[in-house]
Amino acid sequence: MIETGTPRPQPVPRTLALELARVTERAAIAAARLRGKGDEKAADQAAVDAMRAELAGLPIRGTVVIGEGERDEAPMLFIGERLGSGEGPEVDIAVDPLEGTTLCAKDMPGAIAVMAVAQRGSLLAAPDVYMQKIAIGPGYPSGLVDLDASPAENIRALARAKACPPDQITALILDRPRHAGLIANVREAGASVRLITDGDVAGIIFTASPEETGVDIYLGTGAAPEGVLAAAALRCMGGQMQGRLILDTAERRRRAQEMGIRDFDRKYELNDLAGGDVIVAATGVTDGSLLRGVRFRQDRIQTETLVYRSEAGTIRRILGEHRRDFGRA
């Protein structure tokens, strides 16, 4: 509750939507110049440098709460870094300059550049640890699925809500050895499993439009920072999500505590992960189900970007055309 006399947080100006698109476009183009080169670090660094350069001129007073690393562990876009021109609203910033570094390095589908801007204090400042995640799209009763329920219970609950048998439910899961038991349980419940090698931000976004993507539910364990970014996008589209940080060592608990987390077992709801007014932008680096990758033409560069805004519930798809020197220093 906001006390009397306390200034209310201001919505993120809608004019920032196009500015954010430019930020992710520049990062995507920088990374795309290294597509298929086999160098994950170089592609990631190129995207980081490009995103940071563009953010520096943005009319905001921003603080990175989800970045490339925690303070003193990353040269750029670290958690706690201040970005923007120093004028404009106070905002939280969450960035993943290149989600799917391996996908980009191998020129595989699904690499994107993505970022979110939200009202100050409304994004969870998550340490770089794993997070248990579950997500579904809009249109279902609140609390339909739950991290503490079994995979079979969640599949059955979703099937009942959709008025279909479990064998018409598709769960998207990261293809990792740690998920072997989860995958088996989902299949035993009768549902289909779609595996992805990387990119669980896009994977969670898929749940918001199952008619187009064929994905009904996201399940599994992935990086916590990507979980916050995905939650920000889902806030704009509608849907449900829960996450729980995996703080299974003293070092991870120490890092979480330093970032203000006191309840190590807390189950975060969607609004806990990303509350307030949020704008999210994502630009394709390589071709994927969500976005088309960067196209280098003889005299132009083409990009495809999605911009989501929670306050209005709008989703805009932007096809950009840029000069060949766009984003070069």
mmCIF file of C-alpha atoms in Angstrom:
data_model
loop_
_atom_site.group_PDB
_atom_site.id
_atom_site.type_symbol
_atom_site.label_atom_id
_atom_site.label_comp_id
_atom_site.label_asym_id
_atom_site.label_seq_id
_atom_site.Cartn_x
_atom_site.Cartn_y
_atom_site.Cartn_z
ATOM 1 C CA MET A 1 0.000 0.000 0.000
ATOM 2 C CA ILE A 2 1.252 3.481 -0.857
ATOM 3 C CA GLU A 3 1.110 5.843 2.128
ATOM 4 C CA THR A 4 -0.541 9.254 1.869
ATOM 5 C CA GLY A 5 1.958 11.800 0.658
ATOM 6 C CA THR A 6 4.191 9.176 -0.999
ATOM 7 C CA PRO A 7 4.585 9.877 -4.730
ATOM 8 C CA ARG A 8 2.955 7.188 -6.824
ATOM 9 C CA PRO A 9 5.224 5.455 -9.345
ATOM 10 C CA GLN A 10 4.678 6.940 -12.779
ATOM 11 C CA PRO A 11 3.840 4.681 -15.753
ATOM 12 C CA VAL A 12 6.640 4.080 -18.199
ATOM 13 C CA PRO A 13 6.121 6.615 -21.020
ATOM 14 C CA ARG A 14 4.641 4.866 -24.036
ATOM 15 C CA THR A 15 7.035 6.853 -26.226
ATOM 16 C CA LEU A 16 9.806 4.597 -24.913
ATOM 17 C CA ALA A 17 8.380 1.637 -26.847
ATOM 18 C CA LEU A 18 10.006 2.672 -30.119
ATOM 19 C CA GLU A 19 13.212 3.625 -28.308
ATOM 20 C CA LEU A 20 13.445 0.124 -26.826
ATOM 21 C CA ALA A 21 12.890 -1.400 -30.248
ATOM 22 C CA ARG A 22 15.893 0.535 -31.502
ATOM 23 C CA VAL A 23 17.983 -0.802 -28.604
ATOM 24 C CA THR A 24 17.182 -4.450 -29.322
ATOM 25 C CA GLU A 25 17.500 -3.911 -33.089
ATOM 26 C CA ARG A 26 21.022 -2.605 -32.649
ATOM 27 C CA ALA A 27 21.987 -5.492 -30.354
ATOM 28 C CA ALA A 28 20.472 -8.059 -32.719
ATOM 29 C CA ILE A 29 22.301 -6.672 -35.738
ATOM 30 C CA ALA A 30 25.616 -6.651 -33.870
ATOM 31 C CA ALA A 31 25.161 -10.283 -32.855
ATOM 32 C CA ALA A 32 23.917 -11.313 -36.308
ATOM 33 C CA ARG A 33 27.168 -10.140 -37.860
ATOM 34 C CA LEU A 34 28.756 -13.070 -35.972
ATOM 35 C CA ARG A 35 26.075 -15.651 -36.748
ATOM 36 C CA GLY A 36 27.452 -19.097 -37.452
ATOM 37 C CA LYS A 37 31.020 -18.111 -36.564
ATOM 38 C CA GLY A 38 31.188 -20.494 -33.627
ATOM 39 C CA ASP A 39 32.234 -17.848 -31.106
ATOM 40 C CA GLU A 40 29.577 -17.483 -28.416
ATOM 41 C CA LYS A 41 31.540 -14.986 -26.315
ATOM 42 C CA ALA A 42 32.271 -12.676 -29.237
ATOM 43 C CA ALA A 43 28.623 -12.641 -30.344
ATOM 44 C CA ASP A 44 27.430 -11.983 -26.807
ATOM 45 C CA GLN A 45 29.984 -9.204 -26.281
ATOM 46 C CA ALA A 46 28.996 -7.563 -29.563
ATOM 47 C CA ALA A 47 25.355 -7.543 -28.484
ATOM 48 C CA VAL A 48 26.242 -6.217 -25.017
ATOM 49 C CA ASP A 49 28.353 -3.386 -26.422
ATOM 50 C CA ALA A 50 25.677 -2.390 -28.927
ATOM 51 C CA MET A 51 22.872 -2.480 -26.381
ATOM 52 C CA ARG A 52 24.821 -0.474 -23.829
ATOM 53 C CA ALA A 53 25.758 2.200 -26.364
ATOM 54 C CA GLU A 54 22.119 2.653 -27.363
ATOM 55 C CA LEU A 55 20.862 2.636 -23.774
ATOM 56 C CA ALA A 56 23.273 5.414 -22.819
ATOM 57 C CA GLY A 57 21.243 7.972 -24.747
ATOM 58 C CA LEU A 58 17.793 6.817 -23.661
ATOM 59 C CA PRO A 59 15.783 9.505 -21.802
ATOM 60 C CA ILE A 60 15.579 7.516 -18.549
ATOM 61 C CA ARG A 61 17.249 7.162 -15.174
ATOM 62 C CA GLY A 62 17.601 3.403 -15.276
ATOM 63 C CA THR A 63 19.021 0.789 -12.939
ATOM 64 C CA VAL A 64 19.901 -2.660 -14.257
ATOM 65 C CA VAL A 65 18.228 -5.308 -12.096
ATOM 66 C CA ILE A 66 18.663 -8.153 -14.584
ATOM 67 C CA GLY A 67 21.922 -7.945 -16.507
ATOM 68 C CA GLU A 68 24.890 -9.806 -17.916
ATOM 69 C CA GLY A 69 26.275 -10.472 -14.462
ATOM 70 C CA GLU A 70 26.294 -9.370 -10.877
ATOM 71 C CA ARG A 71 28.291 -6.336 -9.827
ATOM 72 C CA ASP A 72 32.057 -6.757 -10.376
ATOM 73 C CA GLU A 73 31.492 -9.969 -12.343
ATOM 74 C CA ALA A 74 30.684 -8.495 -15.762
ATOM 75 C CA PRO A 75 32.340 -5.622 -17.608
ATOM 76 C CA MET A 76 29.080 -4.190 -18.927
ATOM 77 C CA LEU A 77 25.386 -4.182 -18.102
ATOM 78 C CA PHE A 78 26.005 -5.532 -14.617
ATOM 79 C CA ILE A 79 23.311 -5.650 -11.961
ATOM 80 C CA GLY A 80 23.158 -2.299 -10.208
ATOM 81 C CA GLU A 81 24.601 -0.307 -13.107
ATOM 82 C CA ARG A 82 22.973 3.033 -13.873
ATOM 83 C CA LEU A 83 22.034 3.688 -17.483
ATOM 84 C CA GLY A 84 20.335 6.364 -19.525
ATOM 85 C CA SER A 85 20.749 10.071 -20.101
ATOM 86 C CA GLY A 86 19.992 10.945 -16.477
ATOM 87 C CA GLU A 87 16.739 12.642 -17.437
ATOM 88 C CA GLY A 88 13.291 11.113 -17.434
ATOM 89 C CA PRO A 89 11.568 8.501 -15.256
ATOM 90 C CA GLU A 90 13.261 6.212 -12.731
ATOM 91 C CA VAL A 91 12.969 2.683 -14.146
ATOM 92 C CA ASP A 92 14.152 -0.868 -13.675
ATOM 93 C CA ILE A 93 15.976 -2.386 -16.638
ATOM 94 C CA ALA A 94 16.213 -6.093 -17.481
ATOM 95 C CA VAL A 95 18.390 -7.133 -20.400
ATOM 96 C CA ASP A 96 19.485 -10.211 -22.259
ATOM 97 C CA PRO A 97 21.441 -8.763 -25.185
ATOM 98 C CA LEU A 98 21.707 -12.206 -26.777
ATOM 99 C CA GLU A 99 19.391 -14.917 -25.523
ATOM 100 C CA GLY A 100 20.641 -18.081 -27.152
ATOM 101 C CA THR A 101 24.364 -17.459 -27.555
ATOM 102 C CA THR A 102 24.855 -21.038 -28.718
ATOM 103 C CA LEU A 103 21.987 -20.662 -31.189
ATOM 104 C CA CYS A 104 23.654 -17.598 -32.684
ATOM 105 C CA ALA A 105 27.129 -19.142 -32.769
ATOM 106 C CA LYS A 106 25.731 -22.173 -34.616
ATOM 107 C CA ASP A 107 23.197 -20.152 -36.662
ATOM 108 C CA MET A 108 20.349 -22.202 -35.216
ATOM 109 C CA PRO A 109 16.750 -20.980 -34.863
ATOM 110 C CA GLY A 110 15.527 -18.853 -31.990
ATOM 111 C CA ALA A 111 18.266 -16.431 -30.906
ATOM 112 C CA ILE A 112 16.876 -13.033 -29.883
ATOM 113 C CA ALA A 113 17.937 -9.745 -28.294
ATOM 114 C CA VAL A 114 15.489 -8.813 -25.545
ATOM 115 C CA MET A 115 15.050 -6.216 -22.834
ATOM 116 C CA ALA A 116 12.399 -4.812 -20.502
ATOM 117 C CA VAL A 117 11.853 -1.469 -18.804
ATOM 118 C CA ALA A 118 9.505 -1.218 -15.843
ATOM 119 C CA GLN A 119 8.478 1.138 -13.075
ATOM 120 C CA ARG A 120 11.213 1.450 -10.464
ATOM 121 C CA GLY A 121 11.149 -1.368 -7.939
ATOM 122 C CA SER A 122 8.744 -3.562 -9.890
ATOM 123 C CA LEU A 123 11.122 -6.207 -11.321
ATOM 124 C CA LEU A 124 12.558 -8.935 -9.114
ATOM 125 C CA ALA A 125 16.303 -8.436 -8.732
ATOM 126 C CA ALA A 126 17.152 -12.088 -9.245
ATOM 127 C CA PRO A 127 20.683 -13.443 -8.811
ATOM 128 C CA ASP A 128 22.161 -15.505 -11.624
ATOM 129 C CA VAL A 129 20.963 -18.877 -10.319
ATOM 130 C CA TYR A 130 18.501 -21.460 -11.524
ATOM 131 C CA MET A 131 14.758 -21.006 -11.129
ATOM 132 C CA GLN A 132 11.923 -23.507 -11.223
ATOM 133 C CA LYS A 133 9.304 -22.204 -13.647
ATOM 134 C CA ILE A 134 5.784 -22.964 -14.759
ATOM 135 C CA ALA A 135 3.775 -20.813 -17.170
ATOM 136 C CA ILE A 136 0.533 -20.902 -19.129
ATOM 137 C CA GLY A 137 -1.246 -18.381 -21.322
ATOM 138 C CA PRO A 138 -4.297 -16.178 -20.702
ATOM 139 C CA GLY A 139 -7.926 -17.166 -20.338
ATOM 140 C CA TYR A 140 -7.659 -19.677 -17.487
ATOM 141 C CA PRO A 141 -8.907 -19.509 -13.883
ATOM 142 C CA SER A 142 -6.391 -18.017 -11.472
ATOM 143 C CA GLY A 143 -4.176 -20.612 -9.793
ATOM 144 C CA LEU A 144 -4.925 -23.317 -12.343
ATOM 145 C CA VAL A 145 -1.367 -24.659 -12.308
ATOM 146 C CA ASP A 146 1.131 -24.658 -9.473
ATOM 147 C CA LEU A 147 4.826 -25.359 -8.945
ATOM 148 C CA ASP A 148 3.973 -27.504 -5.934
ATOM 149 C CA ALA A 149 1.623 -29.761 -7.914
ATOM 150 C CA SER A 150 2.979 -32.751 -9.811
ATOM 151 C CA PRO A 151 3.469 -32.512 -13.589
ATOM 152 C CA ALA A 152 0.554 -34.923 -14.056
ATOM 153 C CA GLU A 153 -1.734 -32.807 -11.856
ATOM 154 C CA ASN A 154 -0.871 -29.680 -13.817
ATOM 155 C CA ILE A 155 -1.410 -31.409 -17.158
ATOM 156 C CA ARG A 156 -4.784 -32.775 -16.057
ATOM 157 C CA ALA A 157 -5.885 -29.405 -14.659
ATOM 158 C CA LEU A 158 -4.967 -27.667 -17.902
ATOM 159 C CA ALA A 159 -6.710 -30.324 -19.982
ATOM 160 C CA ARG A 160 -9.917 -29.943 -17.932
ATOM 161 C CA ALA A 161 -9.806 -26.153 -18.360
ATOM 162 C CA LYS A 162 -9.357 -26.567 -22.119
ATOM 163 C CA ALA A 163 -12.068 -29.242 -22.243
ATOM 164 C CA CYS A 164 -9.737 -31.632 -24.031
ATOM 165 C CA PRO A 165 -7.964 -34.898 -23.206
ATOM 166 C CA PRO A 166 -4.383 -34.690 -21.848
ATOM 167 C CA ASP A 167 -3.022 -36.056 -25.124
ATOM 168 C CA GLN A 168 -3.944 -32.729 -26.744
ATOM 169 C CA ILE A 169 -1.727 -30.768 -24.346
ATOM 170 C CA THR A 170 1.840 -29.868 -25.374
ATOM 171 C CA ALA A 171 4.452 -28.961 -22.791
ATOM 172 C CA LEU A 172 7.611 -27.090 -23.741
ATOM 173 C CA ILE A 173 10.729 -28.095 -21.783
ATOM 174 C CA LEU A 174 14.430 -27.297 -22.076
ATOM 175 C CA ASP A 175 16.333 -30.344 -23.320
ATOM 176 C CA ARG A 176 18.603 -30.922 -20.332
ATOM 177 C CA PRO A 177 19.631 -34.094 -18.464
ATOM 178 C CA ARG A 178 18.136 -32.616 -15.278
ATOM 179 C CA HIS A 179 14.708 -32.727 -16.933
ATOM 180 C CA ALA A 180 14.701 -36.444 -17.754
ATOM 181 C CA GLY A 181 12.298 -37.265 -14.929
ATOM 182 C CA LEU A 182 10.048 -34.307 -15.702
ATOM 183 C CA ILE A 183 9.821 -35.266 -19.368
ATOM 184 C CA ALA A 184 8.939 -38.847 -18.459
ATOM 185 C CA ASN A 185 6.240 -37.681 -16.022
ATOM 186 C CA VAL A 186 4.655 -35.353 -18.570
ATOM 187 C CA ARG A 187 4.538 -38.103 -21.163
ATOM 188 C CA GLU A 188 3.135 -40.570 -18.632
ATOM 189 C CA ALA A 189 0.318 -38.062 -18.039
ATOM 190 C CA GLY A 190 -0.506 -38.350 -21.740
ATOM 191 C CA ALA A 191 0.786 -34.976 -22.903
ATOM 192 C CA SER A 192 3.249 -34.292 -25.706
ATOM 193 C CA VAL A 193 6.654 -32.760 -25.055
ATOM 194 C CA ARG A 194 8.383 -30.236 -27.279
ATOM 195 C CA LEU A 195 12.068 -29.898 -26.447
ATOM 196 C CA ILE A 196 14.169 -26.789 -27.025
ATOM 197 C CA THR A 197 17.935 -26.526 -26.723
ATOM 198 C CA ASP A 198 17.996 -22.888 -25.538
ATOM 199 C CA GLY A 199 15.825 -19.796 -25.316
ATOM 200 C CA ASP A 200 13.320 -20.176 -22.524
ATOM 201 C CA VAL A 201 12.275 -16.510 -22.670
ATOM 202 C CA ALA A 202 10.746 -17.185 -26.067
ATOM 203 C CA GLY A 203 9.541 -20.557 -24.790
ATOM 204 C CA ILE A 204 7.458 -18.951 -22.054
ATOM 205 C CA ILE A 205 6.153 -16.323 -24.481
ATOM 206 C CA PHE A 206 4.925 -19.194 -26.693
ATOM 207 C CA THR A 207 2.382 -20.173 -24.033
ATOM 208 C CA ALA A 208 0.518 -16.894 -24.559
ATOM 209 C CA SER A 209 -0.658 -17.912 -28.053
ATOM 210 C CA PRO A 210 -1.068 -21.710 -28.116
ATOM 211 C CA GLU A 211 -3.233 -21.601 -31.240
ATOM 212 C CA GLU A 212 -0.258 -20.263 -33.178
ATOM 213 C CA THR A 213 2.662 -21.938 -31.395
ATOM 214 C CA GLY A 214 1.113 -25.234 -30.309
ATOM 215 C CA VAL A 215 2.577 -24.757 -26.806
ATOM 216 C CA ASP A 216 0.145 -24.957 -23.867
ATOM 217 C CA ILE A 217 2.460 -24.979 -20.855
ATOM 218 C CA TYR A 218 6.090 -24.335 -19.995
ATOM 219 C CA LEU A 219 7.709 -26.499 -17.329
ATOM 220 C CA GLY A 220 11.204 -26.900 -15.953
ATOM 221 C CA THR A 221 14.258 -25.246 -14.519
ATOM 222 C CA GLY A 222 16.176 -22.467 -16.250
ATOM 223 C CA ALA A 223 18.090 -19.305 -15.467
ATOM 224 C CA ALA A 224 16.405 -16.912 -13.047
ATOM 225 C CA PRO A 225 17.231 -13.695 -14.961
ATOM 226 C CA GLU A 226 15.545 -15.087 -18.083
ATOM 227 C CA GLY A 227 12.586 -15.997 -15.878
ATOM 228 C CA VAL A 228 12.106 -12.357 -14.894
ATOM 229 C CA LEU A 229 12.345 -11.214 -18.514
ATOM 230 C CA ALA A 230 9.824 -13.834 -19.597
ATOM 231 C CA ALA A 231 7.493 -12.805 -16.778
ATOM 232 C CA ALA A 232 7.674 -9.190 -17.958
ATOM 233 C CA ALA A 233 6.545 -10.244 -21.437
ATOM 234 C CA LEU A 234 3.807 -12.495 -20.069
ATOM 235 C CA ARG A 235 2.507 -9.606 -17.935
ATOM 236 C CA CYS A 236 1.860 -7.727 -21.167
ATOM 237 C CA MET A 237 0.082 -10.605 -22.897
ATOM 238 C CA GLY A 238 -1.779 -12.129 -19.997
ATOM 239 C CA GLY A 239 -1.118 -15.532 -18.540
ATOM 240 C CA GLN A 240 0.081 -17.144 -15.361
ATOM 241 C CA MET A 241 3.579 -17.906 -14.150
ATOM 242 C CA GLN A 242 5.286 -19.031 -10.973
ATOM 243 C CA GLY A 243 8.977 -19.214 -10.189
ATOM 244 C CA ARG A 244 11.114 -20.365 -7.283
ATOM 245 C CA LEU A 245 14.820 -19.648 -6.959
ATOM 246 C CA ILE A 246 17.038 -22.675 -6.440
ATOM 247 C CA LEU A 247 19.331 -21.576 -3.623
ATOM 248 C CA ASP A 248 20.840 -24.923 -2.726
ATOM 249 C CA THR A 249 24.308 -23.785 -1.626
ATOM 250 C CA ALA A 250 25.559 -21.322 0.975
ATOM 251 C CA GLU A 251 27.165 -19.216 -1.761
ATOM 252 C CA ARG A 252 23.919 -18.912 -3.723
ATOM 253 C CA ARG A 253 21.998 -17.994 -0.588
ATOM 254 C CA ARG A 254 24.617 -15.365 0.234
ATOM 255 C CA ARG A 255 24.295 -13.821 -3.222
ATOM 256 C CA ALA A 256 20.514 -13.836 -2.976
ATOM 257 C CA GLN A 257 20.627 -12.202 0.439
ATOM 258 C CA GLU A 258 22.920 -9.475 -0.866
ATOM 259 C CA MET A 259 20.256 -8.697 -3.479
ATOM 260 C CA GLY A 260 17.558 -8.280 -0.850
ATOM 261 C CA ILE A 261 16.041 -11.776 -0.896
ATOM 262 C CA ARG A 262 15.154 -13.034 2.588
ATOM 263 C CA ASP A 263 12.751 -15.922 1.973
ATOM 264 C CA PHE A 264 14.857 -18.496 0.140
ATOM 265 C CA ASP A 265 11.889 -20.830 -0.475
ATOM 266 C CA ARG A 266 9.437 -18.239 -1.714
ATOM 267 C CA LYS A 267 7.166 -19.105 -4.620
ATOM 268 C CA TYR A 268 6.954 -15.990 -6.794
ATOM 269 C CA GLU A 269 3.779 -15.238 -8.709
ATOM 270 C CA LEU A 270 3.775 -13.383 -12.031
ATOM 271 C CA ASN A 271 3.277 -9.960 -10.432
ATOM 272 C CA ASP A 272 6.069 -10.672 -7.946
ATOM 273 C CA LEU A 273 8.474 -11.312 -10.793
ATOM 274 C CA ALA A 274 7.372 -8.362 -12.907
ATOM 275 C CA GLY A 275 4.864 -5.888 -11.531
ATOM 276 C CA GLY A 276 3.880 -2.341 -12.388
ATOM 277 C CA ASP A 277 3.947 -0.876 -15.885
ATOM 278 C CA VAL A 278 6.257 -2.815 -18.213
ATOM 279 C CA ILE A 279 7.467 -2.462 -21.795
ATOM 280 C CA VAL A 280 9.330 -5.354 -23.423
ATOM 281 C CA ALA A 281 11.122 -5.390 -26.783
ATOM 282 C CA ALA A 282 12.580 -8.421 -28.561
ATOM 283 C CA THR A 283 14.342 -8.551 -31.943
ATOM 284 C CA GLY A 284 15.169 -11.719 -33.852
ATOM 285 C CA VAL A 285 18.827 -12.555 -34.409
ATOM 286 C CA THR A 286 18.339 -15.901 -36.131
ATOM 287 C CA ASP A 287 15.107 -17.137 -37.716
ATOM 288 C CA GLY A 288 12.742 -18.693 -35.215
ATOM 289 C CA SER A 289 9.116 -19.421 -34.408
ATOM 290 C CA LEU A 290 8.752 -16.113 -32.585
ATOM 291 C CA LEU A 291 10.686 -13.737 -34.834
ATOM 292 C CA ARG A 292 12.495 -13.644 -38.155
ATOM 293 C CA GLY A 293 16.231 -13.132 -37.896
ATOM 294 C CA VAL A 294 18.275 -10.200 -39.184
ATOM 295 C CA ARG A 295 18.551 -10.012 -42.984
ATOM 296 C CA PHE A 296 21.617 -8.384 -44.542
ATOM 297 C CA ARG A 297 20.714 -7.062 -47.987
ATOM 298 C CA GLN A 298 22.995 -5.347 -50.483
ATOM 299 C CA ASP A 299 22.236 -1.849 -49.219
ATOM 300 C CA ARG A 300 19.866 -2.383 -46.267
ATOM 301 C CA ILE A 301 19.479 -4.405 -43.083
ATOM 302 C CA GLN A 302 16.055 -5.812 -42.208
ATOM 303 C CA THR A 303 14.891 -6.636 -38.683
ATOM 304 C CA GLU A 304 11.738 -7.934 -37.037
ATOM 305 C CA THR A 305 10.845 -6.788 -33.516
ATOM 306 C CA LEU A 306 8.009 -7.388 -31.074
ATOM 307 C CA VAL A 307 7.151 -4.685 -28.544
ATOM 308 C CA TYR A 308 4.847 -5.516 -25.633
ATOM 309 C CA ARG A 309 3.268 -2.981 -23.254
ATOM 310 C CA SER A 310 1.424 -4.070 -20.122
ATOM 311 C CA GLU A 311 -0.608 -0.931 -19.414
ATOM 312 C CA ALA A 312 -2.407 -1.034 -22.770
ATOM 313 C CA GLY A 313 -1.991 -4.758 -23.433
ATOM 314 C CA THR A 314 -0.656 -3.979 -26.877
ATOM 315 C CA ILE A 315 1.672 -6.114 -28.969
ATOM 316 C CA ARG A 316 3.332 -4.457 -31.944
ATOM 317 C CA ARG A 317 5.332 -6.220 -34.628
ATOM 318 C CA ILE A 318 7.830 -3.857 -36.223
ATOM 319 C CA LEU A 319 9.563 -4.587 -39.511
ATOM 320 C CA GLY A 320 12.604 -2.360 -39.647
ATOM 321 C CA GLU A 321 14.817 -1.323 -42.534
ATOM 322 C CA HIS A 322 18.186 0.188 -41.679
ATOM 323 C CA ARG A 323 21.195 1.498 -43.505
ATOM 324 C CA ARG A 324 24.065 -0.967 -43.727
ATOM 325 C CA ASP A 325 26.078 1.136 -41.252
ATOM 326 C CA PHE A 326 23.318 1.090 -38.569
ATOM 327 C CA GLY A 327 24.851 0.525 -35.151
ATOM 328 C CA ARG A 328 28.473 0.748 -36.241
ATOM 329 C CA ALA A 329 30.645 3.093 -34.185
#
